[in-house]
C-alpha positions as a Markdown table, in Angstrom:
| # | Residue | x | y | z |
|---|---|---|---|---|
| 1 | Met | -21.6 | -22.1 | -14.2 |
| 2 | Ser | -18.4 | -20.4 | -13.0 |
| 3 | Arg | -18.5 | -16.7 | -12.2 |
| 4 | Gln | -16.0 | -14.5 | -14.0 |
| 5 | Pro | -14.0 | -12.3 | -11.6 |
| 6 | Ala | -14.9 | -8.6 | -11.8 |
| 7 | Ala | -12.2 | -6.4 | -13.4 |
| 8 | Ser | -11.2 | -4.9 | -10.1 |
| 9 | Asp | -10.8 | -8.4 | -8.6 |
| 10 | Arg | -8.7 | -9.4 | -11.5 |
| 11 | Arg | -6.5 | -6.3 | -11.2 |
| 12 | Ile | -5.9 | -7.2 | -7.6 |
| 13 | Asp | -5.0 | -10.8 | -8.5 |
| 14 | Ile | -2.5 | -9.4 | -11.0 |
| 15 | Leu | -1.1 | -7.1 | -8.4 |
| 16 | Lys | -0.6 | -10.0 | -6.0 |
| 17 | Ser | 1.0 | -12.1 | -8.7 |
| 18 | Ala | 3.3 | -9.2 | -9.6 |
| 19 | Ala | 4.2 | -8.5 | -6.0 |
| 20 | Ala | 5.2 | -12.1 | -5.6 |
| 21 | Ala | 7.3 | -12.0 | -8.8 |
| 22 | Phe | 8.9 | -8.7 | -7.9 |
| 23 | Arg | 9.7 | -10.1 | -4.4 |
| 24 | Arg | 11.3 | -13.3 | -5.9 |
| 25 | Arg | 13.2 | -11.8 | -8.8 |
| 26 | Gly | 13.2 | -8.0 | -8.3 |
| 27 | Tyr | 11.4 | -5.6 | -10.5 |
| 28 | His | 13.9 | -5.8 | -13.3 |
| 29 | Gly | 14.2 | -9.6 | -13.1 |
| 30 | Ala | 10.5 | -10.3 | -13.2 |
| 31 | Ser | 8.8 | -10.5 | -16.5 |
| 32 | Val | 5.2 | -9.7 | -17.5 |
| 33 | Asp | 5.1 | -13.3 | -18.9 |
| 34 | Glu | 5.9 | -14.6 | -15.5 |
| 35 | Ile | 3.2 | -12.5 | -13.8 |
| 36 | Ala | 0.6 | -13.5 | -16.4 |
| 37 | Ser | 1.6 | -17.2 | -16.4 |
| 38 | Ala | 1.1 | -17.4 | -12.6 |
| 39 | Leu | -2.5 | -16.4 | -13.2 |
| 40 | Glu | -2.9 | -18.7 | -16.3 |
| 41 | Met | -3.3 | -15.6 | -18.4 |
| 42 | Thr | -1.5 | -14.6 | -21.6 |
| 43 | Lys | 0.6 | -11.5 | -21.6 |
| 44 | Gly | -2.0 | -9.9 | -24.0 |
| 45 | Asn | -4.7 | -10.5 | -21.4 |
| 46 | Leu | -2.6 | -8.8 | -18.8 |
| 47 | Tyr | -2.2 | -5.8 | -21.0 |
| 48 | Tyr | -5.9 | -5.4 | -21.0 |
| 49 | Tyr | -5.6 | -4.4 | -17.3 |
| 50 | Phe | -2.3 | -2.6 | -17.3 |
| 51 | Lys | -0.4 | -1.0 | -20.1 |
| 52 | Asn | 3.1 | -2.1 | -19.0 |
| 53 | Lys | 5.2 | -3.5 | -16.1 |
| 54 | Glu | 5.8 | 0.0 | -14.6 |
| 55 | Glu | 2.1 | 0.6 | -14.4 |
| 56 | Ile | 1.8 | -2.7 | -12.5 |
| 57 | Leu | 4.6 | -1.7 | -10.1 |
| 58 | Tyr | 3.0 | 1.7 | -9.5 |
| 59 | Ala | -0.4 | 0.1 | -9.0 |
| 60 | Cys | 1.1 | -2.1 | -6.3 |
| 61 | His | 2.4 | 0.9 | -4.4 |
| 62 | Glu | -0.8 | 2.9 | -5.0 |
| 63 | Tyr | -3.1 | 0.0 | -3.8 |
| 64 | Ser | -1.1 | -0.5 | -0.6 |
| 65 | Leu | -0.8 | 3.2 | 0.1 |
| 66 | Asp | -4.5 | 3.9 | -0.6 |
| 67 | Lys | -5.4 | 1.1 | 1.9 |
| 68 | Leu | -3.2 | 2.7 | 4.5 |
| 69 | Leu | -4.5 | 6.2 | 3.9 |
| 70 | Ala | -8.1 | 5.0 | 4.1 |
| 71 | Leu | -7.3 | 3.3 | 7.4 |
| 72 | Met | -5.6 | 6.5 | 8.6 |
| 73 | Ala | -8.8 | 8.4 | 7.8 |
| 74 | Asp | -10.9 | 5.9 | 9.7 |
| 75 | Val | -8.6 | 5.9 | 12.7 |
| 76 | Glu | -8.4 | 9.7 | 12.8 |
| 77 | Ala | -12.2 | 9.9 | 12.8 |
| 78 | Glu | -12.6 | 7.6 | 15.8 |
| 79 | Ser | -12.7 | 9.0 | 19.3 |
| 80 | Leu | -9.7 | 7.0 | 20.5 |
| 81 | Ser | -6.7 | 8.2 | 22.5 |
| 82 | Pro | -3.6 | 9.0 | 20.4 |
| 83 | Glu | -2.0 | 5.8 | 21.8 |
| 84 | Gln | -4.9 | 3.7 | 20.8 |
| 85 | Lys | -4.9 | 5.3 | 17.3 |
| 86 | Leu | -1.2 | 4.5 | 16.9 |
| 87 | Arg | -1.6 | 1.0 | 18.1 |
| 88 | Lys | -4.5 | 0.4 | 15.7 |
| 89 | Leu | -2.5 | 1.8 | 12.8 |
| 90 | Val | 0.6 | -0.3 | 13.6 |
| 91 | Leu | -1.5 | -3.5 | 13.9 |
| 92 | Ala | -3.2 | -2.7 | 10.6 |
| 93 | Phe | 0.1 | -1.9 | 9.0 |
| 94 | Val | 1.5 | -5.3 | 10.1 |
| 95 | His | -1.6 | -7.0 | 8.7 |
| 96 | Leu | -1.1 | -5.2 | 5.4 |
| 97 | Ile | 2.5 | -6.3 | 5.3 |
| 98 | Leu | 1.6 | -9.9 | 6.0 |
| 99 | Asp | -1.7 | -10.3 | 4.2 |
| 100 | Asp | -2.4 | -7.7 | 1.5 |
| 101 | Leu | 0.0 | -8.0 | -1.5 |
| 102 | His | 2.3 | -9.4 | 1.2 |
| 103 | Gly | 3.2 | -5.8 | 2.1 |
| 104 | Thr | 6.4 | -5.6 | 0.3 |
| 105 | Ala | 4.5 | -3.7 | -2.3 |
| 106 | Leu | 5.3 | -0.7 | -0.1 |
| 107 | Thr | 9.0 | -1.3 | -0.6 |
| 108 | Leu | 9.1 | -2.8 | -4.1 |
| 109 | Asp | 11.8 | -1.0 | -6.1 |
| 110 | Pro | 10.2 | 2.5 | -6.0 |
| 111 | Glu | 13.3 | 3.8 | -7.8 |
| 112 | Ala | 12.3 | 1.8 | -10.9 |
| 113 | Leu | 9.3 | 4.1 | -11.4 |
| 114 | Ser | 9.5 | 7.1 | -13.7 |
| 115 | Pro | 9.9 | 10.5 | -11.9 |
| 116 | Pro | 6.2 | 11.5 | -12.2 |
| 117 | Leu | 5.0 | 8.1 | -10.8 |
| 118 | Leu | 7.7 | 8.1 | -8.1 |
| 119 | Lys | 6.6 | 11.6 | -7.1 |
| 120 | Arg | 3.0 | 10.4 | -6.7 |
| 121 | Val | 4.1 | 7.5 | -4.5 |
| 122 | Ile | 6.3 | 9.7 | -2.4 |
| 123 | Glu | 3.4 | 12.2 | -1.9 |
| 124 | Lys | 1.2 | 9.4 | -0.6 |
| 125 | Arg | 3.9 | 8.1 | 1.6 |
| 126 | Asp | 4.4 | 11.6 | 3.0 |
| 127 | Gln | 0.7 | 11.9 | 3.6 |
| 128 | Phe | 0.8 | 8.7 | 5.7 |
| 129 | Asp | 3.9 | 9.9 | 7.5 |
| 130 | His | 2.3 | 13.2 | 8.3 |
| 131 | Gly | -0.8 | 11.4 | 9.7 |
| 132 | Ile | 1.4 | 9.3 | 12.0 |
| 133 | Arg | 3.4 | 12.3 | 13.1 |
| 134 | Ser | 0.2 | 14.2 | 13.7 |
| 135 | Ile | -1.2 | 11.4 | 16.0 |
| 136 | Arg | 2.2 | 11.2 | 17.7 |
| 137 | Ser | 2.0 | 14.9 | 18.3 |
| 138 | Glu | -1.5 | 14.5 | 19.8 |
| 139 | Glu | -0.1 | 11.9 | 22.1 |
| 140 | His | 2.7 | 14.2 | 23.2 |
| 141 | Thr | 0.3 | 17.1 | 23.8 |
| 142 | Ser | -2.0 | 14.8 | 25.8 |
| 143 | Glu | 1.0 | 13.6 | 28.0 |
| 144 | Leu | 1.9 | 17.2 | 28.7 |
| 145 | Gln | -1.6 | 18.2 | 29.6 |
| 146 | Ser | -1.9 | 15.2 | 32.0 |
| 147 | Arg | 1.3 | 16.2 | 33.7 |
| 148 | Gln | 0.0 | 19.7 | 34.3 |
| 149 | Tyr | -2.8 | 18.2 | 36.5 |
| 150 | Leu | -0.4 | 16.2 | 38.6 |
């Protein structure tokens, strides 16, 4: 007896298929049929999980950014040096680009999103950017403090 994938697993499969289609053909060139066909689904089945192609594009961005923000929170909570935190984030970011939705989800035609969805993506990107800058600031402060003792 084969196990049916959970709805969240199926959504991630759809996001991976969509990211691949968007990468190959661009957001406007990729069709919902193409995304569904790659998963041996009908377009109607796909609409059970997402209401339209824009929602899929937004979900690609949201999924990737949520993973990065969760990683950021984990790294910030660790008692590592700022340099170690940055190194860990950069490595995880590279792995996300290579492994998870093949990373281009972070750069997939954000301008194709409606203004409210684009704003939400930009807010999450800004949150990640702020976290990186905050760690970088810690690193700079740490360097200044170590120089004072020399």
